[in-house]
Coordinates of C-alpha atoms in Angstrom, one line a residue:
M1 CA -7.2 5.0 3.5
K2 CA -6.9 6.3 7.1
K3 CA -8.0 2.9 8.3
L4 CA -5.2 1.2 6.2
F5 CA -2.6 3.5 7.7
E6 CA -3.8 2.7 11.2
M7 CA -3.8 -1.0 10.5
N8 CA -0.2 -0.7 9.2
K9 CA 0.9 1.1 12.4
I10 CA -0.7 -1.7 14.5
L11 CA 1.0 -4.3 12.3
C12 CA 4.4 -2.7 12.9
V13 CA 3.8 -2.5 16.7
L14 CA 2.7 -6.2 16.8
S15 CA 5.8 -7.3 14.7
Y16 CA 8.2 -5.7 17.2
L17 CA 6.3 -7.1 20.1
F18 CA 6.2 -10.5 18.5
L19 CA 10.1 -10.2 18.0
V20 CA 10.6 -9.2 21.6
L21 CA 8.4 -11.8 23.1
T22 CA 10.1 -14.4 20.8
I23 CA 13.6 -13.3 22.2
I24 CA 12.2 -13.5 25.6
A25 CA 10.7 -16.9 25.2
L26 CA 14.1 -18.2 23.8
I27 CA 16.1 -16.8 26.6
V28 CA 13.6 -18.2 29.2
F29 CA 13.8 -21.6 27.3
V30 CA 17.6 -21.6 27.4
F31 CA 17.7 -20.8 31.3
Q32 CA 15.1 -23.4 32.0
L33 CA 17.0 -25.9 30.0
H34 CA 20.1 -25.1 31.7
D35 CA 18.4 -25.4 35.1
M36 CA 16.7 -28.7 34.2
F37 CA 20.0 -30.1 33.1
C38 CA 21.6 -29.1 36.3
Y39 CA 18.7 -30.4 38.4
Y40 CA 18.7 -33.7 36.6
E41 CA 22.5 -34.0 36.4
G42 CA 23.5 -37.3 35.0
S43 CA 20.1 -37.8 33.1
T44 CA 20.2 -38.0 29.3
F45 CA 18.3 -35.8 27.0
Y46 CA 16.1 -38.6 26.2
D47 CA 15.1 -38.9 30.0
L48 CA 14.2 -35.3 30.1
F49 CA 11.6 -35.7 27.5
Y50 CA 9.8 -38.1 29.8
N51 CA 9.8 -35.5 32.5
W52 CA 6.3 -33.9 32.8
H53 CA 7.6 -30.4 33.9
F54 CA 10.0 -30.1 31.1
L55 CA 7.3 -31.2 28.5
K56 CA 4.9 -28.8 30.0
F57 CA 7.2 -25.8 29.8
L58 CA 8.0 -26.8 26.2
L59 CA 4.5 -27.2 25.1
I60 CA 3.5 -23.7 26.7
A61 CA 6.5 -22.0 25.0
C62 CA 5.7 -23.5 21.6
F63 CA 1.9 -22.8 21.9
S64 CA 2.6 -19.1 22.8
I65 CA 5.0 -18.5 19.9
L66 CA 2.7 -20.3 17.6
T67 CA -0.3 -18.2 18.8
L68 CA 1.7 -14.9 18.2
Y69 CA 2.6 -16.0 14.8
V70 CA -0.9 -16.9 13.8
A71 CA -2.3 -13.7 15.1
G72 CA 0.5 -11.7 13.2
S73 CA -0.3 -13.6 9.9
Q74 CA -4.1 -12.9 10.3
L75 CA -3.4 -9.3 10.9
Q76 CA -1.1 -9.3 7.9
K77 CA -3.9 -10.8 5.7
Q78 CA -6.4 -8.2 7.0
T79 CA -4.0 -5.4 6.2
D80 CA -3.4 -6.7 2.7
M81 CA -7.3 -6.9 2.3
N82 CA -7.7 -3.3 3.4
C83 CA -4.7 -2.3 1.1
I84 CA -6.6 -3.9 -2.0
N85 CA -9.8 -2.2 -1.0
A86 CA -8.0 1.1 -0.8
L87 CA -6.6 0.6 -4.4
V88 CA -10.1 -0.3 -5.7
E89 CA -11.4 2.9 -4.0
L90 CA -8.6 5.0 -5.7
R91 CA -9.3 3.5 -9.1
K92 CA -13.0 4.3 -8.7
Q93 CA -12.2 7.9 -7.7
L94 CA -9.8 8.3 -10.8
T95 CA -12.5 7.2 -13.2
S96 CA -15.6 8.8 -11.8
G97 CA -16.8 12.3 -11.2
C98 CA -14.7 15.2 -11.9
N99 CA -11.7 12.9 -12.1
R100 CA -13.1 11.2 -15.1
D101 CA -12.8 14.1 -17.5
V102 CA -9.3 14.9 -16.4
H103 CA -8.2 11.3 -16.8
F104 CA -9.6 11.2 -20.4
R105 CA -8.1 14.5 -21.4
L106 CA -4.7 13.3 -20.1
L107 CA -4.7 10.3 -22.3
P108 CA -2.2 10.1 -25.3
E109 CA -3.4 12.0 -28.5
Q110 CA -4.2 8.9 -30.5
E111 CA -6.5 7.7 -27.8
Q112 CA -8.4 10.9 -27.6
R113 CA -9.5 11.0 -31.2
N114 CA -12.7 8.9 -30.6
L115 CA -13.7 10.7 -27.3
P116 CA -17.0 12.5 -27.7
E117 CA -17.0 16.3 -26.8
Q118 CA -19.5 17.8 -24.5
E119 CA -21.0 19.9 -27.2
S120 CA -21.6 16.9 -29.4
A121 CA -25.1 15.9 -30.5
T122 CA -25.5 13.1 -28.0
D123 CA -27.6 13.9 -25.0
N124 CA -26.1 11.1 -22.9
K125 CA -23.8 12.8 -20.4
E126 CA -22.2 9.4 -19.7
Y127 CA -20.5 9.6 -22.9
N128 CA -19.7 13.3 -23.0
I129 CA -16.2 14.4 -22.0
T130 CA -15.6 18.1 -20.9
P131 CA -12.9 19.8 -23.1
F132 CA -9.7 20.4 -21.1
E133 CA -10.1 24.1 -21.3
K134 CA -13.3 24.0 -19.4
I135 CA -12.1 21.7 -16.7
P136 CA -12.0 23.7 -13.4
M137 CA -8.4 23.7 -11.9
I138 CA -9.8 22.3 -8.7
D139 CA -10.6 19.1 -10.5
I140 CA -7.1 18.8 -11.8
F141 CA -5.9 19.3 -8.1
N142 CA -8.2 16.6 -7.0
Y143 CA -7.0 14.1 -9.8
L144 CA -3.4 14.7 -9.0
G145 CA -4.0 14.5 -5.3
T146 CA -5.7 11.1 -5.9
I147 CA -2.6 9.7 -7.7
E148 CA -0.5 11.1 -4.9
L149 CA -2.4 9.0 -2.5
G150 CA -1.3 5.9 -4.5
A151 CA 2.3 7.3 -4.4
L152 CA 2.1 7.8 -0.7
M153 CA 1.0 4.1 -0.2
V154 CA 4.4 3.1 -2.0
E155 CA 6.4 5.6 0.3
K156 CA 4.8 4.1 3.4
E157 CA 5.5 0.5 2.0
L158 CA 1.8 -0.4 2.0
I159 CA 2.1 -1.5 -1.6
D160 CA 5.2 -2.3 -3.7
M161 CA 6.3 -0.4 -6.7
K162 CA 5.1 -3.0 -9.1
T163 CA 1.6 -3.0 -7.8
F164 CA 1.6 0.8 -8.2
E165 CA 2.8 0.7 -11.8
N166 CA 0.2 -1.9 -12.7
Q167 CA -2.6 0.0 -11.2
M168 CA -1.6 3.8 -11.8
G169 CA 1.7 3.8 -13.7
Y170 CA 0.3 4.7 -17.0
R171 CA -1.6 7.7 -15.6
V172 CA 1.8 9.1 -14.3
E173 CA 3.4 8.2 -17.7
N174 CA 0.7 10.1 -19.5
I175 CA 1.3 13.1 -17.3
F176 CA 5.1 13.2 -17.5
N177 CA 5.7 11.7 -21.1
G178 CA 2.8 13.1 -23.0
T179 CA 3.0 15.7 -25.8
T180 CA -0.6 17.0 -25.8
D181 CA -1.4 20.6 -24.8
A182 CA -3.3 19.2 -21.7
Q183 CA -0.3 17.0 -20.6
I184 CA 2.0 19.9 -21.1
K185 CA -0.1 22.3 -19.1
V186 CA -0.5 19.9 -16.2
R187 CA 3.2 19.2 -16.0
Q188 CA 3.9 22.9 -15.9
H189 CA 1.3 23.3 -13.2
I190 CA 3.2 20.5 -11.3
Q191 CA 6.6 22.2 -11.9
N192 CA 5.2 25.6 -10.7
E193 CA 3.5 24.1 -7.6
R194 CA 6.1 21.5 -6.9
A195 CA 6.1 22.0 -3.1
Y196 CA 2.6 20.5 -3.0
Y197 CA 3.5 17.5 -5.1
D198 CA 6.3 15.8 -3.2
S199 CA 4.9 12.3 -3.5
L200 CA 3.9 12.6 -7.1
L201 CA 7.5 13.9 -8.1
W202 CA 9.0 11.0 -5.9
I203 CA 7.1 8.4 -7.8
K204 CA 8.1 10.0 -11.0
R205 CA 11.8 9.6 -10.1
K206 CA 11.2 6.0 -8.9
M207 CA 9.6 5.2 -12.4
N208 CA 12.6 6.9 -14.1
L209 CA 10.4 9.4 -16.0

């Protein structure tokens, strides 16, 4: 995630640099064009294109701008790839470890009916889900914080709103629209500690929840 933010900063700087260099190149081109017309007064524009100095300048200017454009495009692709990798990592975090139990306990009531309890007869821990009452508060902090990272990516314009909604929107809806005891308790926790959940509450407003 840190690498993604760093790449985005670099991309912004290079975008401004590209804009400045493009403006400078255009200004220089206009002045050079004016000077060449003055120097070759009486010559037609067709004649100028047969002048080596004019063609050399034109080729250098076009090549420079093209190089900057290609470099910017490649950096944008790299940033997009880092963004996708960051989203994949966030999804893994939300469905693994302590976040897994919180995620399942915040599902709608009808989807929880088939979830096995930790006290069930099965010995396979992979399928056992800890009851919400036994989930440590630190795990809930961690789960909400992970969703906040996704919301922060939207705030920083690293991803668009549609991408966030496709990847994490239903998790936010489960929290703020749910009617189970777990969902109500988590909402109350967010309300009581709202100072620590700026990004989460911001994305809630953006989703009109």
